[in-house]
């Protein structure tokens, strides 16, 4: 198959399946790529030099389904010229089951990452397409049929229809009842933003009924497309929550991650009820984010130092590293930090790490050594000592206590 035909088929495949497609020649050099799901900088592309010899052992009607250490799945088939392998077509990445907290943790361990990369990793896997067995088989069939024979370019024949008369849309008068509904909706949005900005988790239950009613109310905004209408209002809510969380002092790094996550989840929903559930999760997660990461009540230099800690929590760093990043004197930063937070820089860092460790210890899937590494402790003895100082228990004792109470 000549390159022009292969590129034509690759474009057809990408448009049809919405999956990423790349073509490589026999030397492993890429000559076409269509990318929708950009890999995080800490993830690797498939090694085509290892893949090509495997494809060379198979026929033109075969395709490979494989996954890598990061649990990313791909389909691949060979490009042949007169039964001689000339290159390969790769489709993916995709996943065959939704990412969970446990699977994300396992990927972090397998790829030697930490909690500092967890948000970006979760965002990436949430955005990936999920294919069931039938969809994988159908994509494999399509892949083989597209690339096992010369391309035949189709030509569309336009079927002309008589012009349809245009009907003017009736303008709805804004009566007192409509005005009251509009005012109520805007007040709901203002109250919701205030809730998020202040990190007030206690009042979230008060928004459950009004928000779900809002989805139903907007279901007719796009004629005959209630799901599209519901998604539109969810996108609006996502934007409002993001703005509110920023006002609440959340760093843009965290905002970008959560906003992108919900944008993808909204588009993936296929029921109105799913959107109603999602809009409540959105409100809860943004409010929790403000509680966990907000540094709004501190001076600019301390706020930036707290942001530095939270962003790099899974890695090794010191007060000197933070001061260098913030272009300030370490002694000055140390004094200001203790004055405003009541904790030293190290105490604050350890407090945040141990908070995450406690959540992980409740989960029996990870070893204590793995947990220590994920949150930035390379020394298990030091981690145990810090944990016991804060909680009065060793990590193992805490795990056993939590397990017995579950």
mmCIF file of C-alpha atoms in Angstrom, residues 169-326:
data_model
loop_
_atom_site.group_PDB
_atom_site.id
_atom_site.type_symbol
_atom_site.label_atom_id
_atom_site.label_comp_id
_atom_site.label_asym_id
_atom_site.label_seq_id
_atom_site.Cartn_x
_atom_site.Cartn_y
_atom_site.Cartn_z
ATOM 1 C CA UNK A 169 -39.862 31.505 15.823
ATOM 2 C CA UNK A 170 -42.398 32.778 18.282
ATOM 3 C CA UNK A 171 -40.882 35.191 20.776
ATOM 4 C CA UNK A 172 -41.939 34.350 24.309
ATOM 5 C CA UNK A 173 -43.026 37.292 26.346
ATOM 6 C CA UNK A 174 -41.182 37.819 29.607
ATOM 7 C CA UNK A 175 -44.078 37.824 31.995
ATOM 8 C CA UNK A 176 -43.872 37.974 35.762
ATOM 9 C CA UNK A 177 -43.647 34.192 36.102
ATOM 10 C CA UNK A 178 -40.764 33.934 33.615
ATOM 11 C CA UNK A 179 -38.968 36.813 35.264
ATOM 12 C CA UNK A 180 -39.231 35.134 38.643
ATOM 13 C CA UNK A 181 -37.814 31.876 37.230
ATOM 14 C CA UNK A 182 -34.876 33.721 35.648
ATOM 15 C CA UNK A 183 -34.106 35.600 38.841
ATOM 16 C CA UNK A 184 -34.290 32.361 40.826
ATOM 17 C CA UNK A 185 -31.838 30.636 38.481
ATOM 18 C CA UNK A 186 -29.306 33.445 38.703
ATOM 19 C CA UNK A 187 -29.606 33.504 42.475
ATOM 20 C CA UNK A 188 -29.001 29.736 42.520
ATOM 21 C CA UNK A 189 -25.828 30.233 40.487
ATOM 22 C CA UNK A 190 -24.637 32.997 42.835
ATOM 23 C CA UNK A 191 -25.296 30.829 45.909
ATOM 24 C CA UNK A 192 -23.530 27.876 44.297
ATOM 25 C CA UNK A 193 -20.452 29.978 43.524
ATOM 26 C CA UNK A 194 -20.383 31.277 47.091
ATOM 27 C CA UNK A 195 -20.553 27.688 48.380
ATOM 28 C CA UNK A 196 -17.617 26.604 46.218
ATOM 29 C CA UNK A 197 -15.507 29.712 46.897
ATOM 30 C CA UNK A 198 -15.807 29.231 50.656
ATOM 31 C CA UNK A 199 -15.338 25.430 50.567
ATOM 32 C CA UNK A 200 -18.562 24.921 52.497
ATOM 33 C CA UNK A 201 -19.227 21.195 52.155
ATOM 34 C CA UNK A 202 -21.911 21.232 54.867
ATOM 35 C CA UNK A 203 -24.445 23.017 52.630
ATOM 36 C CA UNK A 204 -24.048 20.917 49.470
ATOM 37 C CA UNK A 205 -27.177 18.850 50.208
ATOM 38 C CA UNK A 206 -29.268 22.020 49.933
ATOM 39 C CA UNK A 207 -28.358 22.264 46.234
ATOM 40 C CA UNK A 208 -29.274 18.705 45.239
ATOM 41 C CA UNK A 209 -32.896 19.341 44.269
ATOM 42 C CA UNK A 210 -32.462 22.830 42.707
ATOM 43 C CA UNK A 211 -29.549 21.728 40.503
ATOM 44 C CA UNK A 212 -31.270 18.595 39.214
ATOM 45 C CA UNK A 213 -34.395 20.644 38.521
ATOM 46 C CA UNK A 214 -32.234 23.078 36.565
ATOM 47 C CA UNK A 215 -31.112 20.275 34.229
ATOM 48 C CA UNK A 216 -34.760 19.343 33.598
ATOM 49 C CA UNK A 217 -35.721 22.989 33.111
ATOM 50 C CA UNK A 218 -33.097 23.454 30.377
ATOM 51 C CA UNK A 219 -33.855 20.190 28.585
ATOM 52 C CA UNK A 220 -35.866 22.003 25.902
ATOM 53 C CA UNK A 221 -33.358 24.784 25.158
ATOM 54 C CA UNK A 222 -32.172 22.952 22.016
ATOM 55 C CA UNK A 223 -35.330 21.755 20.180
ATOM 56 C CA UNK A 224 -35.747 17.972 20.193
ATOM 57 C CA UNK A 225 -32.331 17.510 21.819
ATOM 58 C CA UNK A 226 -32.845 17.327 25.594
ATOM 59 C CA UNK A 227 -29.473 15.660 26.182
ATOM 60 C CA UNK A 228 -27.609 18.380 24.293
ATOM 61 C CA UNK A 229 -29.497 21.020 26.255
ATOM 62 C CA UNK A 230 -28.613 19.333 29.533
ATOM 63 C CA UNK A 231 -24.964 19.107 28.568
ATOM 64 C CA UNK A 232 -24.892 22.804 27.719
ATOM 65 C CA UNK A 233 -26.097 23.839 31.179
ATOM 66 C CA UNK A 234 -23.594 21.411 32.747
ATOM 67 C CA UNK A 235 -20.789 23.109 30.820
ATOM 68 C CA UNK A 236 -22.008 26.436 32.200
ATOM 69 C CA UNK A 237 -21.972 25.027 35.740
ATOM 70 C CA UNK A 238 -18.455 23.692 35.198
ATOM 71 C CA UNK A 239 -17.276 27.173 34.216
ATOM 72 C CA UNK A 240 -19.028 28.813 37.171
ATOM 73 C CA UNK A 241 -17.519 26.323 39.612
ATOM 74 C CA UNK A 242 -14.061 26.849 38.137
ATOM 75 C CA UNK A 243 -14.361 30.630 38.493
ATOM 76 C CA UNK A 244 -15.643 30.262 42.056
ATOM 77 C CA UNK A 245 -12.817 27.913 43.006
ATOM 78 C CA UNK A 246 -10.299 30.402 41.618
ATOM 79 C CA UNK A 247 -11.902 33.105 43.725
ATOM 80 C CA UNK A 248 -11.548 30.706 46.652
ATOM 81 C CA UNK A 249 -7.770 30.631 46.180
ATOM 82 C CA UNK A 250 -7.177 27.410 44.201
ATOM 83 C CA UNK A 251 -4.077 27.329 42.000
ATOM 84 C CA UNK A 252 -4.683 27.223 38.190
ATOM 85 C CA UNK A 253 -2.840 23.874 37.949
ATOM 86 C CA UNK A 254 -5.573 22.194 39.978
ATOM 87 C CA UNK A 255 -8.348 24.153 38.262
ATOM 88 C CA UNK A 256 -7.216 23.112 34.808
ATOM 89 C CA UNK A 257 -7.176 19.461 35.823
ATOM 90 C CA UNK A 258 -10.634 19.323 37.387
ATOM 91 C CA UNK A 259 -12.249 21.538 34.740
ATOM 92 C CA UNK A 260 -10.935 19.353 31.920
ATOM 93 C CA UNK A 261 -12.031 16.201 33.750
ATOM 94 C CA UNK A 262 -15.628 17.361 34.025
ATOM 95 C CA UNK A 263 -15.712 18.714 30.465
ATOM 96 C CA UNK A 264 -14.870 15.205 29.241
ATOM 97 C CA UNK A 265 -17.315 13.499 31.612
ATOM 98 C CA UNK A 266 -20.155 15.803 30.563
ATOM 99 C CA UNK A 267 -19.670 14.970 26.907
ATOM 100 C CA UNK A 268 -19.551 11.239 27.699
ATOM 101 C CA UNK A 269 -22.955 11.187 29.409
ATOM 102 C CA UNK A 270 -25.814 9.668 27.431
ATOM 103 C CA UNK A 271 -28.724 10.169 29.834
ATOM 104 C CA UNK A 272 -30.332 13.138 31.592
ATOM 105 C CA UNK A 273 -30.057 11.304 34.909
ATOM 106 C CA UNK A 274 -26.344 10.863 34.329
ATOM 107 C CA UNK A 275 -26.015 14.629 33.889
ATOM 108 C CA UNK A 276 -27.992 15.242 37.090
ATOM 109 C CA UNK A 277 -25.649 12.966 39.026
ATOM 110 C CA UNK A 278 -22.627 14.578 37.430
ATOM 111 C CA UNK A 279 -23.589 18.174 38.244
ATOM 112 C CA UNK A 280 -23.801 17.249 41.924
ATOM 113 C CA UNK A 281 -20.425 15.499 41.799
ATOM 114 C CA UNK A 282 -19.036 18.600 40.146
ATOM 115 C CA UNK A 283 -20.246 20.848 42.945
ATOM 116 C CA UNK A 284 -18.895 18.483 45.592
ATOM 117 C CA UNK A 285 -15.471 18.021 43.963
ATOM 118 C CA UNK A 286 -14.876 21.723 43.349
ATOM 119 C CA UNK A 287 -15.888 22.558 46.926
ATOM 120 C CA UNK A 288 -13.602 19.808 48.263
ATOM 121 C CA UNK A 289 -10.794 21.160 46.085
ATOM 122 C CA UNK A 290 -11.124 24.578 47.722
ATOM 123 C CA UNK A 291 -11.010 22.944 51.151
ATOM 124 C CA UNK A 292 -7.925 20.887 50.255
ATOM 125 C CA UNK A 293 -5.820 23.377 48.287
ATOM 126 C CA UNK A 294 -7.021 26.932 48.922
ATOM 127 C CA UNK A 295 -4.389 29.405 50.063
ATOM 128 C CA UNK A 296 -6.532 32.523 49.695
ATOM 129 C CA UNK A 297 -6.185 33.747 53.285
ATOM 130 C CA UNK A 298 -2.412 34.138 53.176
ATOM 131 C CA UNK A 299 -0.017 36.776 51.922
ATOM 132 C CA UNK A 300 1.121 36.397 48.285
ATOM 133 C CA UNK A 301 4.512 34.902 49.186
ATOM 134 C CA UNK A 302 3.050 32.317 51.588
ATOM 135 C CA UNK A 303 0.238 31.539 49.145
ATOM 136 C CA UNK A 304 2.794 30.788 46.435
ATOM 137 C CA UNK A 305 4.799 28.648 48.856
ATOM 138 C CA UNK A 306 1.705 26.579 49.737
ATOM 139 C CA UNK A 307 0.923 26.162 46.041
ATOM 140 C CA UNK A 308 4.504 24.984 45.499
ATOM 141 C CA UNK A 309 4.130 22.373 48.242
ATOM 142 C CA UNK A 310 0.807 21.031 46.962
ATOM 143 C CA UNK A 311 1.947 20.828 43.344
ATOM 144 C CA UNK A 312 5.218 19.024 44.192
ATOM 145 C CA UNK A 313 3.917 16.971 47.117
ATOM 146 C CA UNK A 314 4.991 13.606 45.699
ATOM 147 C CA UNK A 315 8.587 14.690 45.077
ATOM 148 C CA UNK A 316 11.606 15.509 47.206
ATOM 149 C CA UNK A 317 12.012 19.238 47.909
ATOM 150 C CA UNK A 318 13.084 21.593 50.670
ATOM 151 C CA UNK A 319 12.481 25.113 51.901
ATOM 152 C CA UNK A 320 15.539 26.190 49.926
ATOM 153 C CA UNK A 321 14.042 24.723 46.730
ATOM 154 C CA UNK A 322 10.791 26.602 47.306
ATOM 155 C CA UNK A 323 12.596 29.866 48.076
ATOM 156 C CA UNK A 324 14.643 29.523 44.912
ATOM 157 C CA UNK A 325 11.502 28.893 42.865
ATOM 158 C CA UNK A 326 9.814 31.916 44.435
#
